XYZ file of C-alpha atoms in Angstrom:
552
model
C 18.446 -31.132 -43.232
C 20.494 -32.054 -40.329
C 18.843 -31.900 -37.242
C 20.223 -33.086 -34.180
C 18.356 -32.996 -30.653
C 21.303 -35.344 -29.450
C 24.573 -33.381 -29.326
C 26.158 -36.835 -30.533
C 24.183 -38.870 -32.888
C 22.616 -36.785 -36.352
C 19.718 -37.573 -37.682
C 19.053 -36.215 -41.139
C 14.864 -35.454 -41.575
C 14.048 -33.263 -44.541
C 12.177 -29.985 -43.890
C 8.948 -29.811 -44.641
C 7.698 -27.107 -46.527
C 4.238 -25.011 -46.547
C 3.280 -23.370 -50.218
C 0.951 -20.735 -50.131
C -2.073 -21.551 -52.295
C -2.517 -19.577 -55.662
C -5.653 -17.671 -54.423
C -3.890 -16.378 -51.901
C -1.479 -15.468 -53.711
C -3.839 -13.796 -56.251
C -5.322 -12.044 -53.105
C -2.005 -10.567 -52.598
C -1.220 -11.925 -49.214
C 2.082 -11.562 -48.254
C 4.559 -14.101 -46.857
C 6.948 -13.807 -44.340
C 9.872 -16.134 -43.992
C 12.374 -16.329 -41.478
C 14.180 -19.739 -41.795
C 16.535 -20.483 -45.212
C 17.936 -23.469 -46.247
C 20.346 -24.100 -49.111
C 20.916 -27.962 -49.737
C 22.707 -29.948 -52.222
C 25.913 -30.049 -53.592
C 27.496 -26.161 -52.924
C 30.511 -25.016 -52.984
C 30.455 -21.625 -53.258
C 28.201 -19.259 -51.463
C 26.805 -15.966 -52.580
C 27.841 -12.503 -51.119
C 24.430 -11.790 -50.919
C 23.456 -14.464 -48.778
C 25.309 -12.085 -45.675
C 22.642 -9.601 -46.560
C 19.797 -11.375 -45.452
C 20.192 -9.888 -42.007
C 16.475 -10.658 -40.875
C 17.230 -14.673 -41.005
C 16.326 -16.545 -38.315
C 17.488 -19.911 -38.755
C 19.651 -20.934 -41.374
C 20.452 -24.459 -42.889
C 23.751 -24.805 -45.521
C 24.029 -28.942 -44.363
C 24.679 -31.434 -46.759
C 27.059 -29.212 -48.981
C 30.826 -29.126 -50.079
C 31.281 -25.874 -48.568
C 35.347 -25.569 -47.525
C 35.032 -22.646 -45.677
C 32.718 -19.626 -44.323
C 33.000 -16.317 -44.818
C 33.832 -13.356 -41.991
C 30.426 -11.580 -43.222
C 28.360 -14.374 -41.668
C 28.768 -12.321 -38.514
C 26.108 -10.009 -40.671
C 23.566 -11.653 -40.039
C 22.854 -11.258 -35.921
C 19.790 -12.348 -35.889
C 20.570 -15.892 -36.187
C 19.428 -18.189 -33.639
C 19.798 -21.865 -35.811
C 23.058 -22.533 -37.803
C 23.574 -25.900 -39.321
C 26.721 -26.099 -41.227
C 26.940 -30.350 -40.812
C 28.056 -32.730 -43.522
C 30.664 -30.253 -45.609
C 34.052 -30.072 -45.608
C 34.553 -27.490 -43.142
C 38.640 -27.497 -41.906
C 38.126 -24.424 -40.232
C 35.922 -21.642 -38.890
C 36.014 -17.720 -38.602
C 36.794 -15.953 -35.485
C 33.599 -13.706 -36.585
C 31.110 -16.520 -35.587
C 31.425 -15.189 -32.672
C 29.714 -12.058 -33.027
C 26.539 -14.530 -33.664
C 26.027 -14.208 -30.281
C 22.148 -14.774 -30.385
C 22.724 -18.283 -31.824
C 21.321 -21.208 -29.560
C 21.913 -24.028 -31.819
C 24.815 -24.481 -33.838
C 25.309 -27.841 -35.913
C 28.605 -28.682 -37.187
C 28.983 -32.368 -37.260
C 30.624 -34.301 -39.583
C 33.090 -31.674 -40.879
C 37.150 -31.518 -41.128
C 37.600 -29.442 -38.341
C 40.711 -29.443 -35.834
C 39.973 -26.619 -33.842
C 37.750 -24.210 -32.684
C 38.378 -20.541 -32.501
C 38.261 -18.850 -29.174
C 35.822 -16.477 -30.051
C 32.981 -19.101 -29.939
C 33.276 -18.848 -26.269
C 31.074 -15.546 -26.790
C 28.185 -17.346 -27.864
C 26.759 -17.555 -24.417
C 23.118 -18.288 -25.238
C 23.930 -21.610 -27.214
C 22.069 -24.683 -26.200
C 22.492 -27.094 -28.319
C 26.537 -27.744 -30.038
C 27.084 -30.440 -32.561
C 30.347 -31.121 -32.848
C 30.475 -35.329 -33.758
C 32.928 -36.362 -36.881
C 35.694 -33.944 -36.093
C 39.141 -34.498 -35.923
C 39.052 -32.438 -32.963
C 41.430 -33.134 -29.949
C 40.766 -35.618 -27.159
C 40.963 -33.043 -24.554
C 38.239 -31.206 -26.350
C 36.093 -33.903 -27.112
C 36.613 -35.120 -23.102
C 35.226 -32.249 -21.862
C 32.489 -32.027 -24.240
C 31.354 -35.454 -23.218
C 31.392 -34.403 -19.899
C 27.050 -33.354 -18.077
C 27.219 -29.773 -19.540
C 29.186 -30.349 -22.135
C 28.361 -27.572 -23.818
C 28.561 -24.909 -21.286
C 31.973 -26.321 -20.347
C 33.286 -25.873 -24.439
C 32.051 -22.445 -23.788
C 33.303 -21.841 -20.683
C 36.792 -22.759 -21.650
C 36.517 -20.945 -24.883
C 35.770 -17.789 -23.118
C 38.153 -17.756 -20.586
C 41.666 -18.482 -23.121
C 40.014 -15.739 -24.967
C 42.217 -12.494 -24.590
C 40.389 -9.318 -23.840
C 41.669 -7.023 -26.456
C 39.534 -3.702 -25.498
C 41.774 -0.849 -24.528
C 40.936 0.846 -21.122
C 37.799 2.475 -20.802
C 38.684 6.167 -21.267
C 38.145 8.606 -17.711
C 34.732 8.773 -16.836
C 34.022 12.794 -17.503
C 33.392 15.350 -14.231
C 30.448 17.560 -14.919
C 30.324 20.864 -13.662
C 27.661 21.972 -12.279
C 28.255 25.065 -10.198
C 30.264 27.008 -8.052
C 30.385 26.831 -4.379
C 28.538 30.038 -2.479
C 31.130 32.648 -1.025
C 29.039 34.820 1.096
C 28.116 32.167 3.445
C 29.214 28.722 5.343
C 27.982 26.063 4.026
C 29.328 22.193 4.000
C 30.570 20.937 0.667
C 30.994 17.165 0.563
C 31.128 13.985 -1.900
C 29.296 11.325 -2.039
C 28.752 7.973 -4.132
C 26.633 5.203 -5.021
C 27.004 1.575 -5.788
C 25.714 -1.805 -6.183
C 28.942 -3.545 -6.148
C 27.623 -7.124 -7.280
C 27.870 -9.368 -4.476
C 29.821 -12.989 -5.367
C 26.521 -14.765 -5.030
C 24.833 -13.632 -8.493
C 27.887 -13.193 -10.262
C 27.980 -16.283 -12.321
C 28.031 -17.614 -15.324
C 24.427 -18.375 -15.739
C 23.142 -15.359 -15.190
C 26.631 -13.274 -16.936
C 27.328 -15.686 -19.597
C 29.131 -13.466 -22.158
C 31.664 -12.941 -18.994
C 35.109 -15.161 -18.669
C 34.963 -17.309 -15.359
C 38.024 -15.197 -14.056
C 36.732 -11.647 -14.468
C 33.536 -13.011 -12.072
C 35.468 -14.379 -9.187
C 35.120 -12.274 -6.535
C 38.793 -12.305 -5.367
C 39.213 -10.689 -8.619
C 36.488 -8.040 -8.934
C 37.090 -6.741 -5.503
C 40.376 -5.056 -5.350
C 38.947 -3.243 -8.544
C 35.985 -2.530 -6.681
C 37.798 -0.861 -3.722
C 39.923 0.953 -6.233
C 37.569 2.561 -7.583
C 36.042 3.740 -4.469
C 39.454 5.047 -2.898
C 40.059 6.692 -6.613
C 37.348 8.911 -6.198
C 37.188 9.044 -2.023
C 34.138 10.165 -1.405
C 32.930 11.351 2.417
C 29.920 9.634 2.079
C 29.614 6.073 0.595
C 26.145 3.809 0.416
C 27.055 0.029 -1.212
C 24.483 -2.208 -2.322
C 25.196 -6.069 -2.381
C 27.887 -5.850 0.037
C 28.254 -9.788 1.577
C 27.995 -9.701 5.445
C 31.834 -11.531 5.952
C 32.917 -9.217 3.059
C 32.176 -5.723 5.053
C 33.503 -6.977 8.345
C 36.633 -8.526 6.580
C 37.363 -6.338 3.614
C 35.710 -3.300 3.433
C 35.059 -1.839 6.777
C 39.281 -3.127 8.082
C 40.570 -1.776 4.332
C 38.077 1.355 4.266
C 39.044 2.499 8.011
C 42.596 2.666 7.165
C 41.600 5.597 4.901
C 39.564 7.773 7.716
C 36.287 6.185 7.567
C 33.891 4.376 9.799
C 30.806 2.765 8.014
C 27.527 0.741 9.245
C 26.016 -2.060 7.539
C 22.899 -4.131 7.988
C 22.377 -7.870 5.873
C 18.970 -8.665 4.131
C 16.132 -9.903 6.845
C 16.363 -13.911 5.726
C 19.829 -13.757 7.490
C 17.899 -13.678 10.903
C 16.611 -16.970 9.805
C 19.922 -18.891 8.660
C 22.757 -20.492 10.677
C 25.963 -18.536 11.442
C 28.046 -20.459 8.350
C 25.384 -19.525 5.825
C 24.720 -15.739 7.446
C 28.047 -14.698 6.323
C 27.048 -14.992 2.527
C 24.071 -12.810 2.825
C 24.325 -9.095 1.246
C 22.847 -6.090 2.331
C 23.759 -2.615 2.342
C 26.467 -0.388 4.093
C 27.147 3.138 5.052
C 30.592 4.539 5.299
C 31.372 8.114 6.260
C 34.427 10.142 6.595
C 35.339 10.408 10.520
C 37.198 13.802 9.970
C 33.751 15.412 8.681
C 30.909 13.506 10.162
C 30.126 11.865 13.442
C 27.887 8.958 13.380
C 24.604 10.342 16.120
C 22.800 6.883 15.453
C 21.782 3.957 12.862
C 18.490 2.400 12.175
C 17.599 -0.425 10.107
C 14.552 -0.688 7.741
C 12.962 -4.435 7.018
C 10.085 -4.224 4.605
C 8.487 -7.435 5.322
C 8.608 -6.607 8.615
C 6.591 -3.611 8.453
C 4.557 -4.840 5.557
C 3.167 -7.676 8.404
C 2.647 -4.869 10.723
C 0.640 -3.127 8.457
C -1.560 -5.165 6.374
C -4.536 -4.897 8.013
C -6.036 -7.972 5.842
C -4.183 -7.350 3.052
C -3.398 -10.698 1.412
C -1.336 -8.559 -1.201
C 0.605 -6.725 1.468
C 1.011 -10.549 3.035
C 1.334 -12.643 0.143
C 3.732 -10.238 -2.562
C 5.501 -7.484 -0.052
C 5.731 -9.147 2.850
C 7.679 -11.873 1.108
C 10.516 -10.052 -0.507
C 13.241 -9.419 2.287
C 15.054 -5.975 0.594
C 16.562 -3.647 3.566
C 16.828 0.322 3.772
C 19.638 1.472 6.056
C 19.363 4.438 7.453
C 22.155 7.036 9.364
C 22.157 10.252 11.367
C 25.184 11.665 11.010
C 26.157 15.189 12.596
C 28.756 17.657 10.400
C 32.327 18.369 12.081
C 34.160 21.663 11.161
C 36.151 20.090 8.736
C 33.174 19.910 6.938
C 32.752 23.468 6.384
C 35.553 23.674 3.985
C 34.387 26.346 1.282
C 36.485 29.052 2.994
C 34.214 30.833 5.117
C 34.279 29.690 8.519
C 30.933 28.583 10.350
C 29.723 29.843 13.238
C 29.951 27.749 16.070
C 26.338 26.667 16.207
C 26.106 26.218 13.066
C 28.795 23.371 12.695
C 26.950 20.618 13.947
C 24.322 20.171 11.573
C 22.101 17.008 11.558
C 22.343 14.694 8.188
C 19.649 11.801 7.595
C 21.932 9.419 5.170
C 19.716 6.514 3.610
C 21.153 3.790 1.607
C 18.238 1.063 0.272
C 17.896 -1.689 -2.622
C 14.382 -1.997 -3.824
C 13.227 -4.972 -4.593
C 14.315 -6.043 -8.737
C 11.623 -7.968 -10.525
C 9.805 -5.895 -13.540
C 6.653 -7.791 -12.653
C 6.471 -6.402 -9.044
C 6.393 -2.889 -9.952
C 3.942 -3.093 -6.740
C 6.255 -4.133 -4.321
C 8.619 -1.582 -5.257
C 6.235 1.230 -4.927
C 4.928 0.242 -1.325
C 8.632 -0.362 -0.128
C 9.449 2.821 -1.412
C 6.950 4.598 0.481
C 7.400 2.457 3.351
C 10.728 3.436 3.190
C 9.915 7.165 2.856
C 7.716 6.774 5.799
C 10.233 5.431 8.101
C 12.083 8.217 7.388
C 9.813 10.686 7.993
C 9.930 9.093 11.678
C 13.478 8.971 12.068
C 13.611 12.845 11.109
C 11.101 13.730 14.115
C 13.183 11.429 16.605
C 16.368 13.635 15.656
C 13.958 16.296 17.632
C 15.569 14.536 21.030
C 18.804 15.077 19.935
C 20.933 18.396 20.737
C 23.214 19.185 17.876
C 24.161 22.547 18.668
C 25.480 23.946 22.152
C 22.972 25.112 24.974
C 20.367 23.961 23.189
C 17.856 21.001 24.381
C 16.180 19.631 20.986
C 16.626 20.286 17.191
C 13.266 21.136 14.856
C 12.354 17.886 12.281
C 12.779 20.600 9.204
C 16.823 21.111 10.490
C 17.473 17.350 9.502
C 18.325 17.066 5.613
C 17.636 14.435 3.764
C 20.696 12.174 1.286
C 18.467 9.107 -0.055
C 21.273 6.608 -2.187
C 20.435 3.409 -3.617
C 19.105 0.829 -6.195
C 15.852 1.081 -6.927
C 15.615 -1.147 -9.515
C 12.952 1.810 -11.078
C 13.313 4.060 -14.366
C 12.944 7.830 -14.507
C 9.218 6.776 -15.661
C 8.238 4.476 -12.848
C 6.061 5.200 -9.842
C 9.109 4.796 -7.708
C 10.960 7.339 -8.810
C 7.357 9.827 -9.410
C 6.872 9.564 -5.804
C 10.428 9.999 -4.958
C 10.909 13.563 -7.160
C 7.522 14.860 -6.143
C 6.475 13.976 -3.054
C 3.168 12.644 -4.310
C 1.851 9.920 -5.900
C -2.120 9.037 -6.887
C -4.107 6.242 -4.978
C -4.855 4.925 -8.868
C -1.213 5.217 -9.753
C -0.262 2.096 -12.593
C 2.162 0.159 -10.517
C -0.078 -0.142 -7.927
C -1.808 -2.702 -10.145
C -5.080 -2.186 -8.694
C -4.238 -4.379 -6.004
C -5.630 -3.945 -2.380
C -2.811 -1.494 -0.563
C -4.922 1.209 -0.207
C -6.338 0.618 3.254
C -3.074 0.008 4.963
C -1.105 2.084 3.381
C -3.695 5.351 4.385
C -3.912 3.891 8.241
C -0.100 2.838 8.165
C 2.308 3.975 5.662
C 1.815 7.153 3.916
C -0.194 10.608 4.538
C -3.037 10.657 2.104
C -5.323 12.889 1.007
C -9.206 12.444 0.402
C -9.138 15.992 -1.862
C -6.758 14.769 -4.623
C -6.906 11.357 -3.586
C -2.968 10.887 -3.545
C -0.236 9.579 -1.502
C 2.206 12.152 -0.013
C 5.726 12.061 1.806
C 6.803 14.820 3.325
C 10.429 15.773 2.130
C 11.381 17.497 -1.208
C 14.122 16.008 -3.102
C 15.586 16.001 -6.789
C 17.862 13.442 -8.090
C 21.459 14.298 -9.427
C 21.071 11.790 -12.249
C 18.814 11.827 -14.639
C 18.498 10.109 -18.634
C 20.335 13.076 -20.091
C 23.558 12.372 -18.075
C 23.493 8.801 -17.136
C 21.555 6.950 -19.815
C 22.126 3.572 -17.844
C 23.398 2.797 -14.580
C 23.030 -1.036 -14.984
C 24.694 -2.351 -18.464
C 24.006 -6.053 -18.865
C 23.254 -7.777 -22.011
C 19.456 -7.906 -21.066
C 19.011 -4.751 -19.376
C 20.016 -1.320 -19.813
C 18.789 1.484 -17.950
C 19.422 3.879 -14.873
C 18.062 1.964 -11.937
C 20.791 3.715 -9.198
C 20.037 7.443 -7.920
C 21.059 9.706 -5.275
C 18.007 12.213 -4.096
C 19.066 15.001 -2.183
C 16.708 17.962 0.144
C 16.809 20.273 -3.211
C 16.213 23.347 -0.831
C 19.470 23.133 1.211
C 21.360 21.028 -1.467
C 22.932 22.321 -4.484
C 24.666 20.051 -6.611
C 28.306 21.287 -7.443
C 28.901 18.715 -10.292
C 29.080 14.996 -10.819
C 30.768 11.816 -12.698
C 29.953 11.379 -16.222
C 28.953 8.004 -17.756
C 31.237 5.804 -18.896
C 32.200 6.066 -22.748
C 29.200 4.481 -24.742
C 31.700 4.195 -28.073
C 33.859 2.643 -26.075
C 31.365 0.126 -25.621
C 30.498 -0.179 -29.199
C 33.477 -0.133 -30.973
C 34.929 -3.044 -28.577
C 31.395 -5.132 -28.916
C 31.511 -5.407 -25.112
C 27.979 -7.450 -24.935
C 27.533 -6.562 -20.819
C 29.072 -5.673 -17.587
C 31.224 -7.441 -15.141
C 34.041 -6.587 -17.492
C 37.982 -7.079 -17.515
C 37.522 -3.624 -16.478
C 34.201 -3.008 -14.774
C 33.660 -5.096 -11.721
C 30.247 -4.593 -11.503
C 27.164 -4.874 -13.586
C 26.184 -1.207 -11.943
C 27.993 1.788 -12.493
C 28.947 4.076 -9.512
C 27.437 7.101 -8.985
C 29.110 10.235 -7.751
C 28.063 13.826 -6.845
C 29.779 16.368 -5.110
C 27.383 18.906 -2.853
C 26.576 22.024 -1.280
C 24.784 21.996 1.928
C 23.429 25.688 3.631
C 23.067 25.409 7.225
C 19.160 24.785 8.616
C 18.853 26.266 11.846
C 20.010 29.877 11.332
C 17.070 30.517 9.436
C 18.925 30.243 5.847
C 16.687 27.082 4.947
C 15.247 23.811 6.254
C 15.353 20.656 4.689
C 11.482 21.110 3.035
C 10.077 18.497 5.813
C 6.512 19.515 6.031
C 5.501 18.942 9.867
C 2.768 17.395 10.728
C -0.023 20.220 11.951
């Protein structure tokens, strides 16, 4: 067999083999094999070799095979291929589709040229490609420190993207706006819109070079978001230079304003290097909201502030530098638009918008549960400051319970994560999973969330429900590693109603064109936006609050 740790020079060891002794086999043990290898003189392969679809590794060297067939693509599975030593003049474009392969042997063949589609074979490591007639330029660039990521590369990007247009993401209905009273219908959306840091190719290898440069994936990005013109808009991974140069100058020329805040490990980094940091932003309409104030919410800041001597609150959330961004808005009368016309004191009516990105990594489940409900917790503050502000004439102060609640963001959490338990109802136990048994318990009682002795659980004191669930977004994040819905928008579910929202995008249009992940041609982010329009009663007439739960 030909096995080649140098990309250039093949060795040719023989396999060894293990037999299973006959009393074993007597005992009727079973054997499992994974790996095939057909040497010798073929020429001809059998059909029924494609069907084999559980193979691992598979090893046709040393043969007079001419060509290979388009059903090798079958077997998907495959992570070693050696086809070296035949007389290969060619390969299909199907090899392509092997796109779990990371070693792929083909020295010592007849071949001229490689097809295109190998470019899609993003997890390769190892690419023999020594005694082909292949062109200089080729063989150049393959010689070249990461060769074979550069083949790829290449490859990939003269590849033509054949996939028709995803079709129209759907608009669900959901109701019907109320007619016997004023209340404020509005739009709003989420999304992560990738920031040009993480978008390359070692972390979206199965994406062309050109469909990840940022210059590219950002007029797509703000088409999107002027296609569906929200009034409210919260953006994850929006670069600091990139919202004072693009977004906020492109986005104002459409009626909005918009706040932003960069991830805490900018305050530490010089001016040139700032610029590159993301964090989130807040845009708003200016013809329906006015913008009362705008606070900013640093985790590891408040996990040092609270630790009280926990080295887990020190050494695992106080690290991780993830931002919430929070804004008071107040309602203008074009707000009111469902055809009855507010009273005056009704019409400006306080709105608590919060955009955050929880902290990613599967293996801090921890860290996203604390910042969640140090996030909640902040909130719960900013809601009894809005008590010193006046949003209605001839009166002083506002009540806490007239502030509603709009929480957007990536959590980075599934539907069955602690996150989002706490989140949909406002409690969460002290034993809880994600909390990994880990010592939070003290500082979060003294510091960070309500708690109760009785049920010995963690509360918050809002009540919210999510717009998108499983059953209408199955994923929010499509890569080729992950798929799931991460992204949600929670709303006050007593004074919110929601009147419908966007659809997923096609998943047969995903199958049917083999699109491995997201960035695409089409989709300039690996997140999916999120839209919902609402219905918002007024709070201070005595036709709702926003379920805040003052503190007696």
């Amino acid at each position: 067999m030909s096995r080649h740790k140098d990309k250039y020079e093949p060795s040719n060891p023989r396999r060894s083999h293990t037999f299973m002794p006959l009393e074993e086999v007597n005992a009727g043990k079973k054997s499992q094999w994974m790996e095939l290898e057909i040497t010798g003189t073929i020429r001809n392969l059998s059909p029924n070799l494609w069907k084999l679809q559980h193979l691992t590794s598979l090893y046709l060297n040393d043969n007079n095979l001419t060509r290979i067939p388009p059903e090798i693509c079958r077997l998907t599975c495959l992570v070693q291929l050696d086809l070296s030593c035949n007389k290969l003049r060619n390969l299909p474009p199907e090899i392509g589709e092997l796109v779990t392969l990371r070693e792929l042997l083909l020295h010592n063949n007849y071949i001229r040229a490689l097809p295109l589609e190998m470019g899609k074979l993003f997890k390769l490591q190892i690419l023999g490609l020594k005694g082909n007639p292949l062109s200089t330029d080729i063989m150049t660039l393959f010689s070249e420190v990461n060769g074979t990521d550069k083949i790829l590369s290449y490859l990939l990007d003269n590849l033509p993207i054949t996939a028709p247009l995803p079709p129209m993401r759907p608009w669900i209905p959901l109701g019907h706006p109320n007619r016997n009273q004023p209340t404020c219908i509005f739009t709003v959306m989420c999304y992560n819109v990738l920031c040009d840091k993480y978008a390359t190719r070692q972390m979206y290898g199965y994406c062309p070079s050109w469909v990840l440069k940022w210059e590219y994936r950002r007029k797509s990005i703000l088409e999107e978001i002027r296609h569906y013109s929200a009034d409210i808009i919260s953006l994850q991974e929006v670069e600091t230079e990139q919202f004072y140069n693009y977004f906020l100058p492109e986005l104002k020329r459409d009626g909005y304003d918009g706040i932003f805040s960069p991830k805490s490990r900018a305050k530490t980094m010089a001016e040139s290097d700032r610029r590159y940091v993301d964090g989130c932003a807040i845009f708003y309409r200016t013809a329906k909201f006015s913008l009362v104030y705008d606070h900013l919410i640093e985790f590891n800041q408040l996990a040092l502030a609270n630790a009280e001597g926990s080295d887990d609150m020190l050494n695992r959330v106080m690290t991780k530098d993830n931002i919430g961004l929070a804004a008071l808005l107040e309602t203008k009368e074009a707000a009111w638009s469902n055809g009855i016309r507010p009273d005056p004191s009704q019409i400006h009516q306080p709105l608590l918008v919060c955009t955050a990105h929880i902290h990613w990594d599967p293996q801090y489940c921890d860290v996203k549960l604390v910042q969640t409900m140090m996030l909640m917790n902040e909130l719960k503050q900013l809601t009894q400051d809005a008590v010193g502000h006046s949003f209605r004439p001839g009166h002083n102060k506002a009540d806490p319970s007239h502030t509603q609640l709009l929480l957007c963001g990536d959590f980075n959490s599934l539907l069955d994560s602690g996150v989002i338990e706490f989140l949909n109802s406002s409690r969460i136990s002290a034993n809880h999973p994600d909390f990994k048994e880990l010592g939070y318990k003290t500082c979060l009682q003294k510091g960070i969330a309500n708690f109760s002795e009785k049920t010995n659980e963690f509360t918050h004191p809002f009540r919210l429900s999510t717009a998108y669930t499983t059953d209408v977004m199955p994923y929010s994040n499509y890569t080729y590693d992950f798929k799931g819905l991460i992204d949600y928008i929670f709303f006050s579910k007593t004074t919110m109603v929601p009147l419908g929202l966007l659809g997923p995008v096609d998943a047969e249009w995903f199958r049917e064109n083999k699109v491995l992940g997201c960035p695409h041609r089409d989709i300039p982010s690996d997140h999916f936006s999120l839209l919902v329009e609402l219905e918002m009663s007024p709070t201070y007439s005595g036709l709702g609050s926003n379920g805040f739960i003052p503190r007696r």
